[in-house]
XYZ file of C-alpha atoms in Angstrom:
712
model
C -9.176 30.466 69.309
C -7.567 27.782 71.454
C -5.080 28.816 74.156
C -2.702 26.089 72.973
C -0.847 25.392 69.751
C 0.378 22.130 68.220
C 3.870 21.647 66.843
C 5.816 18.767 65.347
C 9.304 18.960 66.823
C 11.854 16.398 65.667
C 9.016 14.049 64.729
C 7.237 14.425 68.081
C 3.890 16.199 68.159
C 3.373 18.375 71.252
C 0.847 20.966 72.399
C 2.057 24.079 74.239
C 0.517 27.416 75.341
C 0.360 29.997 72.558
C 2.490 32.485 74.506
C 5.475 30.110 74.539
C 8.485 30.959 72.438
C 9.651 28.358 69.948
C 12.704 27.800 72.155
C 10.479 26.925 75.120
C 8.402 24.608 72.945
C 11.535 22.819 71.717
C 12.772 22.359 75.262
C 9.316 21.075 76.230
C 9.859 18.398 73.580
C 13.236 17.499 75.065
C 15.428 19.273 72.513
C 18.495 21.208 73.651
C 18.739 24.701 72.169
C 22.018 26.635 72.528
C 21.815 30.342 73.294
C 23.921 33.322 74.361
C 21.677 36.380 74.366
C 18.501 34.726 75.669
C 17.855 34.713 79.421
C 14.531 33.765 80.963
C 14.487 36.781 83.320
C 15.371 39.370 80.654
C 13.571 40.683 77.601
C 14.192 38.941 74.277
C 16.989 40.479 72.188
C 17.383 37.878 69.435
C 20.824 39.109 68.441
C 23.217 36.191 68.936
C 21.355 33.850 66.515
C 22.799 30.784 68.223
C 19.324 29.324 68.783
C 18.563 28.877 65.068
C 16.270 25.954 64.150
C 14.784 24.736 60.902
C 11.119 25.459 60.211
C 10.090 23.340 57.280
C 8.990 25.630 54.473
C 10.576 28.783 55.888
C 13.047 30.598 53.618
C 15.734 30.812 56.317
C 16.561 29.461 59.778
C 14.402 30.769 62.622
C 15.705 32.395 65.829
C 13.691 30.269 68.241
C 14.035 32.675 71.194
C 12.230 35.476 69.343
C 9.519 33.443 67.598
C 6.246 33.238 69.536
C 4.420 29.961 68.978
C 1.010 31.639 68.706
C 2.196 33.701 65.717
C 3.229 30.660 63.666
C 1.013 29.313 60.894
C -0.150 25.764 60.274
C 0.914 23.892 57.151
C -1.263 24.150 54.045
C -2.834 20.771 54.802
C -3.699 21.889 58.341
C -0.982 19.816 60.009
C 1.206 21.354 62.737
C 4.395 23.207 61.692
C 7.414 20.934 61.436
C 10.466 22.040 63.431
C 13.868 20.347 63.279
C 16.574 21.186 65.782
C 19.167 18.560 64.819
C 18.998 18.585 61.037
C 22.037 19.275 58.852
C 20.437 22.593 57.923
C 20.138 23.713 61.565
C 23.579 22.348 62.418
C 25.275 24.252 59.585
C 23.457 27.437 60.581
C 24.762 27.174 64.146
C 28.266 26.364 62.980
C 28.195 29.493 60.844
C 27.027 31.630 63.771
C 29.715 30.192 66.036
C 32.340 30.838 63.384
C 31.278 34.493 63.213
C 31.309 34.826 67.013
C 34.855 33.499 67.196
C 36.290 35.718 64.433
C 37.481 38.329 66.923
C 37.433 36.333 70.157
C 40.942 36.115 71.648
C 42.518 32.710 72.253
C 43.190 33.381 75.957
C 41.179 30.612 77.596
C 44.219 29.455 79.658
C 44.347 32.812 81.484
C 40.610 33.621 81.469
C 38.758 33.465 84.786
C 35.684 32.188 82.944
C 37.610 29.102 81.815
C 35.964 25.901 82.972
C 32.498 27.453 83.328
C 32.241 29.345 80.036
C 29.193 29.024 77.797
C 31.262 29.972 74.759
C 33.740 27.169 75.415
C 30.997 24.610 75.937
C 28.965 25.590 72.898
C 32.011 25.938 70.646
C 32.810 22.293 71.400
C 29.211 21.111 71.040
C 28.035 23.195 68.075
C 31.086 24.786 66.437
C 33.346 23.843 63.553
C 36.720 22.214 64.001
C 38.462 25.281 62.565
C 37.919 28.747 61.175
C 38.058 29.883 57.556
C 38.910 33.462 58.553
C 42.536 34.616 58.454
C 41.876 38.325 59.028
C 43.478 40.199 61.900
C 41.377 40.106 65.053
C 39.725 43.299 66.268
C 40.693 44.569 69.715
C 38.419 46.585 72.005
C 39.569 48.831 74.803
C 38.693 47.656 78.310
C 36.174 49.706 80.277
C 36.288 50.925 83.872
C 33.296 49.543 85.788
C 34.529 50.038 89.328
C 36.148 47.787 91.940
C 33.826 44.814 91.406
C 33.600 44.044 87.686
C 36.728 43.363 85.634
C 36.396 43.941 81.879
C 38.234 42.424 78.920
C 35.931 43.679 76.207
C 37.742 42.045 73.279
C 36.055 38.849 74.476
C 32.573 40.428 74.287
C 30.121 38.896 71.783
C 27.536 41.704 72.158
C 24.831 39.484 73.632
C 23.586 42.586 75.573
C 22.604 40.579 78.659
C 24.428 43.095 80.878
C 22.703 46.004 79.143
C 19.255 44.501 79.623
C 19.947 43.533 83.240
C 21.069 47.045 84.157
C 18.043 48.637 82.507
C 15.326 46.133 83.415
C 16.297 44.491 86.709
C 18.718 46.868 88.423
C 16.911 49.945 87.108
C 20.166 51.844 86.608
C 20.786 52.476 82.912
C 24.565 52.736 83.066
C 25.567 50.111 80.486
C 24.808 50.375 76.787
C 25.975 49.529 73.273
C 27.494 52.137 70.999
C 28.331 52.097 67.268
C 27.227 49.425 64.797
C 28.516 46.392 62.937
C 32.157 45.546 63.544
C 32.610 48.713 65.609
C 29.836 47.852 68.090
C 30.938 47.629 71.717
C 29.486 47.584 75.215
C 30.462 50.470 77.467
C 29.424 52.348 80.587
C 28.217 55.927 80.553
C 31.283 58.207 80.302
C 33.554 55.451 81.663
C 31.692 55.730 84.956
C 31.740 53.083 87.693
C 28.532 51.109 88.149
C 26.425 52.442 91.018
C 23.836 49.688 91.335
C 23.840 47.512 94.465
C 23.244 44.552 92.119
C 26.016 45.217 89.585
C 27.882 41.966 90.306
C 25.088 39.946 88.721
C 26.360 40.925 85.265
C 29.306 38.601 85.970
C 26.974 35.598 86.203
C 25.003 36.753 83.168
C 28.013 37.217 80.886
C 28.291 34.010 78.809
C 31.954 34.697 77.952
C 34.857 36.136 79.945
C 34.230 39.801 79.069
C 32.873 40.616 82.555
C 34.466 38.758 85.453
C 34.966 39.325 89.175
C 37.785 41.797 89.823
C 38.475 40.701 93.447
C 38.518 37.022 92.387
C 40.761 37.542 89.324
C 43.477 34.858 88.992
C 42.715 33.430 92.446
C 41.527 29.927 91.545
C 40.044 27.677 88.889
C 36.458 26.427 89.334
C 37.510 22.773 89.502
C 39.817 23.554 92.444
C 36.986 24.853 94.630
C 34.776 23.080 97.155
C 31.225 24.215 96.475
C 28.932 24.447 99.509
C 25.267 25.549 99.340
C 24.548 27.991 102.148
C 22.708 31.124 103.234
C 23.541 34.817 102.989
C 23.424 36.892 106.197
C 24.352 40.348 104.893
C 20.694 41.381 105.116
C 17.486 39.850 106.452
C 16.376 38.285 103.156
C 18.130 34.952 103.605
C 19.224 34.638 99.974
C 20.417 31.232 98.815
C 24.122 31.242 98.018
C 26.970 28.915 97.129
C 30.227 29.348 99.022
C 33.286 28.297 97.012
C 36.349 27.580 99.148
C 39.929 26.530 98.521
C 41.888 25.168 101.445
C 40.946 27.197 104.524
C 39.807 30.290 102.640
C 36.534 31.338 101.037
C 37.351 32.370 97.456
C 33.988 33.564 96.164
C 30.260 33.640 96.894
C 27.668 33.064 94.171
C 23.850 33.119 94.173
C 21.732 30.000 93.897
C 18.266 29.916 92.400
C 15.513 30.383 94.990
C 12.340 31.582 93.308
C 10.630 32.523 96.572
C 13.458 34.658 97.962
C 16.250 35.936 95.696
C 15.277 34.368 92.348
C 18.850 34.113 91.008
C 20.243 37.512 91.981
C 22.541 38.591 94.806
C 23.520 41.993 96.170
C 27.082 43.224 95.728
C 27.717 43.210 99.473
C 26.659 39.576 99.775
C 28.701 38.536 96.729
C 31.980 40.363 97.363
C 32.236 40.472 101.174
C 34.214 37.213 101.257
C 37.643 38.838 101.661
C 36.397 40.278 104.958
C 36.159 36.717 106.301
C 39.975 36.538 106.295
C 40.810 39.914 107.832
C 40.675 41.219 111.427
C 39.622 37.807 112.710
C 39.471 36.896 116.389
C 41.184 33.521 116.571
C 41.948 33.188 120.287
C 40.507 34.374 123.632
C 41.747 37.644 125.106
C 41.575 39.115 128.605
C 42.378 42.760 129.403
C 45.189 43.074 131.927
C 46.743 46.364 132.986
C 44.683 48.164 130.358
C 45.763 45.943 127.442
C 44.126 42.928 125.809
C 46.410 39.919 126.125
C 46.004 36.386 124.691
C 44.598 33.875 127.133
C 43.543 30.241 127.232
C 39.873 29.307 127.161
C 40.048 28.267 130.809
C 41.518 31.621 131.810
C 38.909 33.489 129.787
C 36.052 31.457 131.295
C 37.303 32.093 134.822
C 37.386 35.817 134.052
C 33.824 35.608 132.700
C 32.693 33.694 135.796
C 34.002 36.479 137.986
C 32.349 39.145 135.799
C 28.950 37.390 136.014
C 29.018 37.034 139.792
C 26.096 39.463 140.248
C 23.341 38.335 137.794
C 21.081 41.308 138.578
C 23.862 43.594 137.294
C 24.490 41.705 134.025
C 22.987 42.333 130.587
C 23.184 40.566 127.208
C 22.750 42.214 123.795
C 22.521 40.062 120.655
C 23.967 41.537 117.466
C 22.779 41.609 113.874
C 24.467 38.380 112.747
C 23.673 36.162 115.735
C 22.478 32.693 114.793
C 19.473 31.057 116.471
C 21.547 28.404 118.248
C 23.801 30.973 119.910
C 20.859 33.170 120.886
C 19.038 30.194 122.413
C 22.059 28.911 124.363
C 22.917 32.398 125.658
C 19.310 33.033 126.672
C 19.003 29.672 128.438
C 22.191 30.350 130.393
C 21.071 33.876 131.255
C 17.736 32.700 132.615
C 19.400 29.853 134.514
C 21.633 32.429 136.204
C 18.690 34.733 136.922
C 19.634 37.368 134.318
C 16.594 39.203 132.919
C 18.434 41.983 131.049
C 18.476 40.549 127.521
C 17.681 42.208 124.203
C 18.260 41.676 120.490
C 16.605 44.843 119.181
C 18.281 48.125 118.197
C 18.116 51.099 120.518
C 14.615 52.528 120.896
C 12.806 49.490 119.467
C 9.928 48.124 121.544
C 8.334 45.560 119.237
C 8.436 41.834 119.874
C 7.654 41.630 123.597
C 3.954 40.819 123.205
C 4.651 37.437 121.588
C 2.588 38.240 118.474
C 4.990 37.056 115.796
C 3.021 38.543 112.915
C 3.744 42.075 114.166
C 7.454 41.768 113.391
C 7.386 39.618 110.219
C 7.053 40.481 106.546
C 3.757 38.599 106.386
C 2.969 39.102 102.665
C 6.423 37.599 101.836
C 8.832 38.765 99.154
C 6.712 37.180 96.440
C 3.737 39.149 97.742
C 5.064 42.233 95.957
C 4.147 40.544 92.671
C 0.626 39.741 93.902
C 0.012 43.209 95.346
C -1.303 46.159 93.328
C -0.427 48.947 95.813
C 2.552 49.117 98.177
C 3.229 51.681 100.908
C 6.773 51.825 102.319
C 7.085 53.464 105.761
C 10.531 54.365 107.101
C 12.409 51.997 104.824
C 14.553 52.132 101.709
C 14.528 48.613 100.250
C 17.153 49.545 97.668
C 19.828 49.469 100.389
C 18.086 47.387 103.078
C 17.075 44.525 100.744
C 18.415 45.208 97.221
C 17.257 41.924 95.714
C 13.702 42.435 96.965
C 13.842 45.960 95.584
C 14.495 44.413 92.170
C 11.369 42.284 92.620
C 9.342 45.391 93.510
C 10.709 47.045 90.363
C 9.652 44.005 88.342
C 6.122 44.246 89.760
C 6.062 47.993 88.997
C 7.331 47.391 85.477
C 5.109 44.470 84.483
C 2.183 44.413 86.941
C 1.605 48.163 87.231
C 2.299 48.121 90.984
C 1.676 51.522 92.586
C 4.266 52.466 95.230
C 4.147 55.137 97.935
C 6.997 56.169 100.246
C 7.030 57.839 103.654
C 10.571 58.435 104.823
C 13.853 59.745 103.523
C 13.633 60.713 99.816
C 15.462 58.120 97.733
C 15.912 56.833 94.202
C 14.243 53.441 94.474
C 14.795 52.672 90.732
C 11.038 52.864 90.081
C 8.430 55.595 90.102
C 6.682 56.198 93.413
C 4.559 58.770 95.200
C 6.586 60.569 97.838
C 4.195 61.229 100.724
C 6.411 62.840 103.351
C 9.365 62.361 105.648
C 7.969 61.251 108.993
C 5.139 60.026 111.251
C 3.009 63.119 110.706
C 2.846 62.253 107.011
C 1.556 58.823 108.031
C -1.096 60.497 110.192
C -2.174 62.706 107.271
C -2.126 60.008 104.604
C -5.941 59.943 104.455
C -5.800 63.337 102.755
C -3.671 62.045 99.864
C -4.529 60.441 96.535
C -2.400 57.428 97.450
C -4.812 56.607 100.279
C -7.536 56.172 97.671
C -5.131 54.012 95.663
C -4.668 51.759 98.697
C -8.423 51.548 99.313
C -9.129 50.697 95.680
C -6.444 48.001 95.555
C -7.483 44.355 95.755
C -4.346 43.406 97.675
C -2.747 46.471 99.260
C 0.546 46.001 101.066
C 2.064 48.115 103.859
C 5.693 47.566 104.858
C 7.338 49.253 107.853
C 11.109 49.440 108.232
C 13.241 49.462 111.365
C 13.914 53.124 110.666
C 10.300 53.738 111.678
C 10.204 51.332 114.634
C 13.574 51.815 116.362
C 12.751 55.253 117.788
C 10.934 56.807 120.745
C 7.543 56.763 119.016
C 8.059 53.357 117.420
C 5.051 51.806 119.177
C 2.811 54.606 117.931
C 4.109 54.194 114.380
C 3.446 50.449 114.496
C -0.061 51.049 115.820
C -0.809 53.699 113.162
C 0.493 51.461 110.377
C -1.585 48.492 111.569
C -4.688 50.653 111.832
C -4.107 51.857 108.280
C -3.602 48.298 107.053
C -6.939 47.204 108.498
C -8.655 50.354 107.254
C -7.621 49.967 103.597
C -8.347 46.235 103.436
C -4.773 44.953 103.607
C -5.831 42.313 106.179
C -8.256 39.790 104.702
C -9.211 36.660 106.606
C -10.303 33.583 104.713
C -9.035 30.302 103.318
C -5.623 29.727 101.774
C -6.661 31.191 98.420
C -8.511 34.309 99.592
C -6.691 35.351 102.793
C -4.178 38.181 102.559
C -1.914 39.491 105.322
C -0.717 42.662 103.650
C 1.210 44.117 106.584
C 4.852 43.436 107.301
C 8.111 44.618 108.816
C 11.267 44.717 106.716
C 14.235 43.962 108.965
C 17.810 44.572 107.889
C 19.633 42.194 110.262
C 19.837 38.459 109.537
C 19.743 37.454 113.197
C 16.896 39.699 114.379
C 13.810 37.552 113.724
C 15.427 34.326 114.929
C 16.469 35.959 118.196
C 12.959 37.378 118.660
C 11.510 33.928 117.988
C 13.534 32.356 120.815
C 12.448 35.184 123.148
C 15.657 37.204 123.343
C 13.868 40.233 124.743
C 13.918 41.675 128.276
C 12.497 39.313 130.873
C 10.299 40.372 133.769
C 11.685 43.686 134.996
C 14.589 43.415 132.559
C 16.283 46.347 130.861
C 16.310 46.925 127.101
C 19.199 47.829 124.785
C 18.983 51.583 125.403
C 19.061 51.195 129.170
C 21.954 48.739 129.111
C 24.027 51.019 126.866
C 23.331 53.913 129.232
C 25.156 52.158 132.049
C 22.258 50.407 133.787
C 24.317 47.207 134.108
C 27.810 46.647 135.466
C 28.684 43.825 133.070
C 27.554 43.730 129.453
C 27.820 40.631 127.247
C 27.822 41.444 123.517
C 26.892 38.635 121.123
C 28.528 40.138 118.048
C 26.791 43.444 118.813
C 28.908 46.046 117.005
C 26.238 48.334 115.549
C 25.453 49.986 118.892
C 26.812 53.283 120.190
C 29.247 51.748 122.658
C 30.803 55.147 123.415
C 27.890 55.753 125.796
C 29.043 52.978 128.117
C 30.635 54.177 131.360
C 34.294 53.252 131.794
C 33.298 51.149 134.796
C 31.142 48.787 132.711
C 32.873 45.484 132.085
C 32.323 44.214 128.524
C 32.464 40.580 127.384
C 32.502 40.229 123.602
C 31.573 37.011 121.763
C 32.193 37.449 118.044
C 34.256 36.721 114.974
C 35.890 40.054 114.086
C 37.932 42.711 115.858
C 35.354 45.436 115.382
C 33.843 48.040 117.733
C 32.672 45.514 120.330
C 36.066 43.819 120.547
C 37.876 47.169 120.900
C 35.746 48.051 123.933
C 35.851 44.547 125.404
C 37.590 43.428 128.579
C 37.159 39.742 127.699
C 36.964 38.358 124.137
C 35.633 34.904 123.291
C 36.266 34.167 119.566
C 33.314 32.792 117.606
C 32.876 31.293 114.143
C 31.626 33.306 111.157
C 28.570 32.265 109.128
C 30.630 30.347 106.540
C 32.274 28.320 109.311
C 29.238 26.693 110.900
C 25.967 24.983 110.146
C 23.520 27.307 111.849
C 19.853 28.310 111.784
C 18.603 31.746 110.747
C 15.087 33.097 110.287
C 14.616 35.705 107.571
C 12.328 38.733 107.750
C 9.450 36.674 106.286
C 9.728 34.170 109.150
C 11.285 31.510 106.904
C 13.536 29.097 108.841
C 16.795 28.444 106.952
C 20.280 27.028 107.575
C 23.835 27.849 106.632
C 26.308 25.057 105.896
C 29.907 24.956 107.055
C 32.230 25.645 104.109
C 35.525 26.103 105.993
C 36.754 25.484 109.523
C 36.627 28.229 112.195
C 39.799 30.307 112.495
C 42.326 29.293 115.140
C 40.677 28.592 118.495
C 37.310 30.108 117.532
C 34.223 28.033 118.337
C 30.560 28.110 117.370
C 28.551 30.506 119.519
C 26.270 27.915 121.101
C 29.284 25.766 122.080
C 30.900 28.720 123.855
C 27.836 29.234 126.055
C 27.452 25.484 126.643
C 31.041 25.302 127.894
C 30.556 28.479 129.932
C 27.441 27.022 131.552
C 29.553 24.149 132.883
C 32.015 26.602 134.424
C 29.138 28.601 135.949
C 27.684 25.487 137.547
C 24.478 25.642 135.464
C 25.103 23.102 132.656
C 22.656 23.426 129.775
C 20.593 20.401 128.802
C 22.243 19.754 125.430
C 25.747 18.776 124.390
C 25.470 18.899 120.596
C 24.025 21.248 118.014
C 21.490 18.584 117.006
C 20.328 18.217 120.615
C 19.944 21.989 120.843
C 17.865 22.016 117.646
C 15.627 19.321 119.091
C 14.928 21.682 121.998
C 14.124 24.437 119.507
C 11.743 22.147 117.594
C 9.854 21.023 120.694
C 6.210 22.198 120.958
C 5.772 25.444 122.862
C 3.495 25.805 125.918
C -0.108 26.795 125.258
C -1.705 30.131 125.990
C -1.769 29.572 129.729
C -5.126 27.834 130.092
C -5.115 24.367 131.587
C -6.928 22.999 128.545
C -4.832 24.802 125.920
C -2.902 22.585 123.534
C 0.857 23.032 123.048
C 1.657 25.148 119.994
C 4.024 23.859 117.294
C 7.420 25.527 117.366
C 8.339 27.890 114.524
C 11.512 25.784 114.201
C 9.596 22.526 113.708
C 10.614 22.440 110.029
C 12.392 24.477 107.410
C 10.430 26.963 105.344
C 7.039 28.240 106.516
C 3.354 28.538 105.654
C 3.257 31.974 104.002
C 1.163 34.997 104.706
C -2.408 33.995 105.118
C -2.009 32.471 108.589
C -1.194 35.866 110.065
C -4.328 37.732 108.998
C -6.347 37.065 112.161
C -3.472 38.092 114.471
C -3.073 41.380 112.609
C -6.709 42.283 113.260
C -5.832 43.108 116.868
C -4.352 46.588 117.153
C -1.648 46.897 119.856
C -2.162 49.458 122.588
C 0.193 52.423 122.769
C 0.306 55.477 125.005
C 2.788 57.209 122.710
C 1.992 59.953 120.229
C 3.524 60.395 116.797
C 6.455 62.808 116.830
C 7.479 65.404 114.251
C 10.972 63.952 113.756
C 11.478 62.514 110.243
C 12.353 58.862 109.778
C 16.134 58.433 109.643
C 17.960 55.938 107.411
C 18.768 52.651 109.122
C 22.469 52.809 108.250
C 24.744 55.402 106.751
C 26.714 53.223 104.338
C 25.269 50.231 102.472
C 28.704 48.642 102.083
C 29.833 48.860 105.748
C 26.905 47.579 107.788
C 28.511 44.760 109.804
C 31.939 43.617 111.072
C 32.584 41.297 108.102
C 31.855 44.059 105.593
C 33.982 46.581 107.503
C 36.906 44.133 107.379
C 36.592 43.799 103.597
C 38.989 45.756 101.404
C 36.579 45.444 98.480
C 33.687 46.900 100.483
C 35.926 49.768 101.604
C 36.661 50.614 97.951
C 32.948 50.507 97.128
C 32.200 52.752 100.096
C 34.709 55.360 98.946
C 33.239 55.379 95.435
C 29.657 55.576 96.669
C 30.533 58.539 98.861
C 31.924 60.359 95.827
C 35.372 60.689 97.358
C 36.984 59.203 94.282
C 35.397 58.724 90.907
C 36.956 58.032 87.521
C 36.338 60.620 84.815
C 36.081 60.290 81.078
C 39.228 60.714 79.024
C 39.572 64.094 77.382
């Protein structure tokens, strides 16, 4: 039997794979097929019937989304089946379906947040009748409580079940379902319970009508009033593609954009709803502490205070925070080295990776898409459900459809998919050869081992990295070869957007320099924080002078003696490198607040005051420095190496296999202490999120401090 099938669609004969649905075949022929329930990333439901087409000879219209091409029959004379998508028969069928859908739909488009980008509006105009023949009273449905993120007006619901299928199949949290039948059918949550998935906001995008909309965005703006700017998410280290919608000087909402290699078309709730935090607790002018109190100052006054604080370079340290962009990290590092400062670090306390210059040892080499190619995955000291929720959904997809086997060493967690729990700490990693999952890894064609920062940012982090790399080589996760056969199945899952980019520019201790732990213990007299708020700053001696460069009045600003206000990620065009090593850029959507400036510009201006002007005056000139070839390996004959910033994107995975063959040396031994979670609260992991009222509400609900109960 042939793998393809011939069809005659609107008089055009085409040949498509047998696994195609009739809807896909029609679109291959250039026909437009309306739909409500069908979505290419969800299972087929076939319940809205909007995609009806005429199959010549069939007794009734055909739901094209649910009809597989390979199951169709040829005509009696052997000619291909004849399909018509624009015939009077198909048109009347769609008009009838639309008329049924609108029987109970309320006429509230003028006050509906979906207005202007509503599939029901668009398809009612394109495929509906001019009026309705029904004069019956409309049915009303009680609204449901889905938490602080999703607003419900369930009378608008057309029971397409997209939200139900997303929750069950993609999010892996079966909290939405349909009850009753016929006219009484309605979508509801389990016992009126708030949604607990970190991906729940995606049901807003999936809903083709206004039944599920954004609660924080309700009645804020109309879509045609918004400036739409493609950009990059920095709430985790994935680098998801987003669109920032702004009105005036304020960001009004954040939506996902399709990026098949990173976030597909999903976005985590933190990334989607954190936008109100961009308006609150902002640093919009410089401050200098005088007589124990922070007082507003001019930039010149602040720079003079900084110049005095940096008078002794050997007693100065710089720590880069989780959200630092590459340009700021590069400018700060260049100024530090020009002043003779060697105490620089971008890693969390206890972390020792990244100083050997082997980039592959701190990247997610198999890439996010590698989870779908792998057949066995071992997670060490990481919980991707909270550290990278969208990638966790991809792992679930691979588990669901590709039979991916998953093992976990670390804190027990509900990952939304079945997995073998192998233990809590490094000793479980040492004893993994005695488990059945070790044999699963050895038998796998493309095993994958991923280590989280929870396993690396600790006293025995070097030993854990060494043990994980040894295991990766032992089970065949590192395969050298050409582009098609090579496999670099070892990677590190970071949780901070700025970490890899800062490591790539060399923001680690210089010769004899002190690391983050030492600097926070009082080893330096002056500490410069580049948006570093996730550290335990209470350990700093009172005598340590703190200079804070950042966008929000968070922990670092409260401890600071000098504050230099910086732009947030939606207010600048800046470079980031995600945990895969993919070079990406944000785009400015709104202007910086008040007197705030981009991070690199602050250090460029400061360099002039310090008498060590940096060699670039614009962001483009700075990026040219970043793109310049790097020095060779030290030999006189060695060729310069291309910079990782030479272009956007990257050559995935396979290039790192040879580098991962070399096991790093370590004098440490594995401890008995279990791996600890990277952060305590998924919703409050950075200054922007902690300034968000919406994230605070989510945090309270997730902690179980307040939860709605079912009506008696």
